[in-house]
mmCIF file of C-alpha atoms in Angstrom:
data_model
loop_
_atom_site.group_PDB
_atom_site.id
_atom_site.type_symbol
_atom_site.label_atom_id
_atom_site.label_comp_id
_atom_site.label_asym_id
_atom_site.label_seq_id
_atom_site.Cartn_x
_atom_site.Cartn_y
_atom_site.Cartn_z
ATOM 1 C CA MET I 1 -67.085 -71.975 241.127
ATOM 2 C CA SER I 2 -70.679 -73.097 241.649
ATOM 3 C CA ALA I 3 -73.371 -70.781 243.017
ATOM 4 C CA THR I 4 -73.326 -72.633 246.369
ATOM 5 C CA GLU I 5 -69.539 -72.303 246.710
ATOM 6 C CA GLU I 6 -69.715 -68.642 245.755
ATOM 7 C CA ALA I 7 -72.432 -67.980 248.340
ATOM 8 C CA THR I 8 -70.427 -69.808 251.034
ATOM 9 C CA ALA I 9 -67.304 -67.769 250.229
ATOM 10 C CA ASP I 10 -69.295 -64.516 250.409
ATOM 11 C CA VAL I 11 -70.746 -65.475 253.812
ATOM 12 C CA GLY I 12 -67.254 -66.149 255.196
ATOM 13 C CA GLU I 13 -65.969 -62.802 253.967
ATOM 14 C CA ALA I 14 -68.995 -61.003 255.403
ATOM 15 C CA PHE I 15 -68.092 -62.126 258.934
ATOM 16 C CA ARG I 16 -64.355 -61.452 258.682
ATOM 17 C CA PRO I 17 -63.593 -57.895 259.852
ATOM 18 C CA PRO I 18 -60.862 -55.966 258.068
ATOM 19 C CA ALA I 19 -57.512 -56.211 259.847
ATOM 20 C CA ASP I 20 -57.414 -52.496 260.632
ATOM 21 C CA VAL I 21 -60.792 -52.710 262.425
ATOM 22 C CA LEU I 22 -59.670 -55.247 265.068
ATOM 23 C CA PRO I 23 -59.391 -53.735 268.552
ATOM 24 C CA SER I 24 -55.825 -53.112 269.700
ATOM 25 C CA TRP I 25 -56.463 -54.919 273.005
ATOM 26 C CA LEU I 26 -56.992 -58.283 271.291
ATOM 27 C CA PRO I 27 -54.016 -60.587 271.804
ATOM 28 C CA VAL I 28 -51.939 -61.048 268.695
ATOM 29 C CA ARG I 29 -50.113 -64.312 268.174
ATOM 30 C CA GLN I 30 -46.396 -63.722 268.235
ATOM 31 C CA ARG I 31 -44.258 -65.072 265.424
ATOM 32 C CA ASN I 32 -42.352 -68.062 266.687
ATOM 33 C CA ARG I 33 -39.422 -67.445 264.358
ATOM 34 C CA LEU I 34 -36.986 -64.612 263.879
ATOM 35 C CA ASP I 35 -36.385 -62.991 260.536
ATOM 36 C CA PRO I 36 -35.178 -65.774 258.176
ATOM 37 C CA GLU I 37 -31.814 -64.031 257.763
ATOM 38 C CA ALA I 38 -31.044 -64.618 261.469
ATOM 39 C CA TYR I 39 -30.950 -68.351 260.756
ATOM 40 C CA ARG I 40 -28.552 -67.977 257.830
ATOM 41 C CA GLU I 41 -25.878 -65.887 259.498
ATOM 42 C CA PRO I 42 -22.922 -67.504 261.266
ATOM 43 C CA GLY I 43 -23.827 -68.365 264.828
ATOM 44 C CA SER I 44 -24.786 -70.918 267.441
ATOM 45 C CA PHE I 45 -28.279 -72.381 267.706
ATOM 46 C CA PHE I 46 -29.864 -74.216 270.616
ATOM 47 C CA VAL I 47 -32.797 -76.287 269.298
ATOM 48 C CA THR I 48 -35.432 -78.407 271.050
ATOM 49 C CA ILE I 49 -37.576 -80.777 268.983
ATOM 50 C CA SER I 50 -40.414 -82.697 270.653
ATOM 51 C CA ALA I 51 -41.740 -86.117 269.753
ATOM 52 C CA ALA I 52 -45.270 -86.133 268.364
ATOM 53 C CA GLY I 53 -47.731 -86.334 271.226
ATOM 54 C CA ARG I 54 -44.722 -86.248 273.588
ATOM 55 C CA ARG I 55 -44.489 -90.025 273.228
ATOM 56 C CA PRO I 56 -41.304 -91.503 274.726
ATOM 57 C CA TRP I 57 -39.903 -92.950 271.471
ATOM 58 C CA PHE I 58 -36.335 -92.090 272.504
ATOM 59 C CA ARG I 59 -36.229 -94.737 275.205
ATOM 60 C CA ARG I 60 -35.587 -97.181 272.358
ATOM 61 C CA ALA I 61 -31.917 -97.587 271.429
ATOM 62 C CA PRO I 62 -32.567 -98.292 267.703
ATOM 63 C CA VAL I 63 -34.582 -95.073 267.352
ATOM 64 C CA VAL I 64 -31.898 -92.994 269.076
ATOM 65 C CA ALA I 65 -29.119 -94.660 267.047
ATOM 66 C CA GLU I 66 -30.810 -93.850 263.732
ATOM 67 C CA CYS I 67 -31.678 -90.311 264.808
ATOM 68 C CA THR I 68 -28.104 -89.692 265.990
ATOM 69 C CA SER I 69 -26.697 -90.916 262.691
ATOM 70 C CA GLN I 70 -29.134 -88.740 260.719
ATOM 71 C CA LEU I 71 -28.440 -85.711 262.952
ATOM 72 C CA ARG I 72 -24.698 -85.952 262.322
ATOM 73 C CA ALA I 73 -25.274 -86.396 258.574
ATOM 74 C CA ALA I 74 -27.683 -83.432 258.432
ATOM 75 C CA CYS I 75 -25.212 -81.165 260.220
ATOM 76 C CA GLU I 76 -22.451 -82.182 257.829
ATOM 77 C CA ARG I 77 -24.708 -81.711 254.782
ATOM 78 C CA GLU I 78 -25.812 -78.231 255.870
ATOM 79 C CA GLY I 79 -22.437 -76.921 257.063
ATOM 80 C CA PHE I 80 -23.009 -77.040 260.822
ATOM 81 C CA GLU I 81 -20.768 -78.291 263.599
ATOM 82 C CA LEU I 82 -22.704 -80.443 266.052
ATOM 83 C CA GLU I 83 -21.598 -79.258 269.497
ATOM 84 C CA ALA I 84 -23.915 -81.301 271.749
ATOM 85 C CA TYR I 85 -27.134 -83.292 271.814
ATOM 86 C CA CYS I 86 -29.311 -85.132 274.294
ATOM 87 C CA PHE I 87 -32.215 -87.405 273.446
ATOM 88 C CA MET I 88 -34.603 -87.266 276.378
ATOM 89 C CA PRO I 89 -37.453 -89.825 276.291
ATOM 90 C CA ASP I 90 -39.824 -87.463 274.445
ATOM 91 C CA HIS I 91 -37.657 -84.688 272.995
ATOM 92 C CA LEU I 92 -34.249 -83.775 271.632
ATOM 93 C CA HIS I 93 -31.947 -80.909 272.636
ATOM 94 C CA LEU I 94 -29.132 -79.978 270.288
ATOM 95 C CA LEU I 95 -26.574 -77.242 269.861
ATOM 96 C CA ALA I 96 -25.178 -76.572 266.395
ATOM 97 C CA THR I 97 -22.842 -73.833 265.211
ATOM 98 C CA SER I 98 -21.745 -72.534 261.846
ATOM 99 C CA GLU I 99 -19.125 -70.014 260.823
ATOM 100 C CA VAL I 100 -20.366 -69.795 257.232
ATOM 101 C CA GLU I 101 -23.681 -69.082 255.539
ATOM 102 C CA HIS I 102 -26.127 -71.850 256.377
ATOM 103 C CA ASP I 103 -29.845 -72.495 256.892
ATOM 104 C CA LEU I 104 -31.027 -73.755 260.284
ATOM 105 C CA GLY I 105 -34.549 -74.365 258.970
ATOM 106 C CA ARG I 106 -33.205 -76.609 256.223
ATOM 107 C CA LEU I 107 -31.070 -78.503 258.754
ATOM 108 C CA VAL I 108 -34.031 -79.186 261.059
ATOM 109 C CA HIS I 109 -36.458 -79.906 258.213
ATOM 110 C CA GLY I 110 -34.094 -82.372 256.519
ATOM 111 C CA PHE I 111 -33.300 -84.115 259.797
ATOM 112 C CA LYS I 112 -36.950 -84.461 260.788
ATOM 113 C CA GLN I 113 -37.976 -85.572 257.306
ATOM 114 C CA ARG I 114 -35.331 -88.313 257.018
ATOM 115 C CA THR I 115 -35.803 -89.642 260.547
ATOM 116 C CA GLY I 116 -39.598 -89.446 260.246
ATOM 117 C CA TYR I 117 -39.492 -91.409 256.980
ATOM 118 C CA TRP I 118 -37.234 -94.050 258.529
ATOM 119 C CA PHE I 119 -39.453 -94.260 261.602
ATOM 120 C CA ARG I 120 -42.685 -94.670 259.629
ATOM 121 C CA ASN I 121 -41.221 -97.345 257.356
ATOM 122 C CA ARG I 122 -39.767 -99.299 260.258
ATOM 123 C CA TYR I 123 -42.979 -98.964 262.245
ATOM 124 C CA LEU I 124 -45.219 -99.979 259.350
ATOM 125 C CA ALA I 125 -42.933 -102.904 258.619
ATOM 126 C CA GLY I 126 -43.544 -104.157 262.164
ATOM 127 C CA GLY I 127 -40.112 -103.378 263.583
ATOM 128 C CA LEU I 128 -41.540 -101.150 266.307
ATOM 129 C CA LYS I 129 -44.739 -101.613 268.224
ATOM 130 C CA ALA I 130 -47.227 -98.800 268.567
ATOM 131 C CA SER I 131 -47.563 -96.896 271.778
ATOM 132 C CA PRO I 132 -49.888 -98.738 274.173
ATOM 133 C CA THR I 133 -51.967 -95.568 274.428
ATOM 134 C CA ALA I 134 -52.682 -95.474 270.676
ATOM 135 C CA PRO I 135 -52.141 -98.936 269.143
ATOM 136 C CA ASP I 136 -54.176 -98.339 265.979
ATOM 137 C CA GLU I 137 -52.758 -95.056 264.746
ATOM 138 C CA ARG I 138 -49.834 -94.570 262.404
ATOM 139 C CA PRO I 139 -47.374 -92.799 264.666
ATOM 140 C CA SER I 140 -45.337 -89.777 263.674
ATOM 141 C CA LEU I 141 -41.959 -89.284 265.217
ATOM 142 C CA TRP I 142 -41.902 -85.473 265.501
ATOM 143 C CA GLN I 143 -44.235 -82.622 266.312
ATOM 144 C CA LYS I 144 -44.678 -80.111 263.506
ATOM 145 C CA SER I 145 -42.485 -77.289 264.770
ATOM 146 C CA TYR I 146 -39.506 -76.814 267.064
ATOM 147 C CA TYR I 147 -38.127 -74.334 269.561
ATOM 148 C CA ASP I 148 -34.927 -72.486 268.749
ATOM 149 C CA HIS I 149 -32.707 -70.003 270.518
ATOM 150 C CA VAL I 150 -30.020 -68.060 268.674
ATOM 151 C CA LEU I 151 -27.137 -67.623 271.086
ATOM 152 C CA ARG I 152 -25.854 -64.085 271.447
ATOM 153 C CA ARG I 153 -22.196 -63.244 271.825
ATOM 154 C CA GLU I 154 -22.604 -62.961 275.580
ATOM 155 C CA ASP I 155 -24.205 -66.392 275.839
ATOM 156 C CA ASP I 156 -21.751 -68.982 277.097
ATOM 157 C CA ILE I 157 -21.718 -71.980 274.760
ATOM 158 C CA ASP I 158 -20.121 -74.129 277.463
ATOM 159 C CA GLN I 159 -23.057 -73.405 279.802
ATOM 160 C CA VAL I 160 -25.550 -74.403 277.107
ATOM 161 C CA ILE I 161 -23.619 -77.610 276.443
ATOM 162 C CA GLN I 162 -23.548 -78.357 280.160
ATOM 163 C CA TYR I 163 -27.308 -77.732 280.361
ATOM 164 C CA ILE I 164 -27.890 -80.150 277.466
ATOM 165 C CA VAL I 165 -25.771 -83.052 278.753
ATOM 166 C CA GLU I 166 -26.921 -82.651 282.379
ATOM 167 C CA ASN I 167 -30.611 -82.648 281.450
ATOM 168 C CA PRO I 168 -31.057 -86.403 282.166
ATOM 169 C CA VAL I 169 -29.556 -85.978 285.641
ATOM 170 C CA ARG I 170 -31.915 -83.113 286.453
ATOM 171 C CA ALA I 171 -34.837 -85.217 285.195
ATOM 172 C CA GLY I 172 -33.824 -88.170 287.393
ATOM 173 C CA LEU I 173 -33.034 -90.456 284.438
ATOM 174 C CA ALA I 174 -29.407 -90.940 285.514
ATOM 175 C CA GLY I 175 -27.308 -90.419 288.614
ATOM 176 C CA CYS I 176 -24.547 -88.710 286.648
ATOM 177 C CA VAL I 177 -23.921 -87.594 283.079
ATOM 178 C CA GLU I 178 -21.728 -90.606 282.299
ATOM 179 C CA GLU I 179 -24.616 -93.015 283.028
ATOM 180 C CA TYR I 180 -26.914 -91.613 280.341
ATOM 181 C CA PRO I 181 -26.243 -93.232 276.948
ATOM 182 C CA TYR I 182 -28.099 -90.732 274.724
ATOM 183 C CA ALA I 183 -26.187 -87.506 275.413
ATOM 184 C CA TRP I 184 -22.963 -86.305 273.817
ATOM 185 C CA SER I 185 -20.818 -83.173 273.523
ATOM 186 C CA ALA I 186 -17.894 -82.288 271.295
ATOM 187 C CA CYS I 187 -16.049 -80.255 273.928
ATOM 188 C CA GLY I 188 -15.192 -83.194 276.136
ATOM 189 C CA LEU I 189 -17.795 -82.748 278.854
ATOM 190 C CA PRO I 190 -18.831 -86.143 280.191
ATOM 191 C CA GLY I 191 -20.951 -88.146 277.812
ATOM 192 C CA PRO I 192 -20.591 -91.012 275.341
ATOM 193 C CA ALA I 193 -18.467 -90.466 272.226
#
C-alpha cells in the first residue's frame, strides 16, 4: 500500500465512530431476510420480483414465455412445487412450496440469473428493442433483490393463490382472471394452463 493510500485509509477510519458509540435513537436498517435456515425448511413462499427500473418488460409475450419456462425448470431443479405465478407488466408474483429441504435463495438466484442471461443476449442480438425511455443503455431484466413472505401454518395458501391470479383484475389489466394470459395456478383457479 502506498503512502497516499495508507493516509486515505487512516482518514476514513478516523471519521468512522465505533459501533458501540452510535446513539440508540439512530434508525437501524432492518435485515430484509430471515435467518437462512427459514428458507431451507419445508414450507410455502410467496415471492415478488421486480423488473429493473420497474420497466414493463412482461408485456412482451416472448419474455413471459421464456421466464415461465425458466421458472418451472428452476422449481423442478431446486425441489419446489410451483403453486401459482402472475407476470404483471413490471413484476412477478409467485408461490412455491417444498416438503423437503430446499433453498429459496438458490431458486430465485438461479431463475433470475438464467432469465437475465437470456434477456441480455436476446436484447444485444437485436431481438428486443430498448425501452423508449433509455434507448442507449444495456437493460437488465431484474432488480437486485426480491421480496419474500414465508407463509405460516395459519396462512391460507388458497387465499394467496387467489391474490396472485386476481392481481391483473385489481390492476385493471383484465376484466376477469380468464382474460389475463400471464397468470396460472396449479389448484385449478381460473387461469391459463
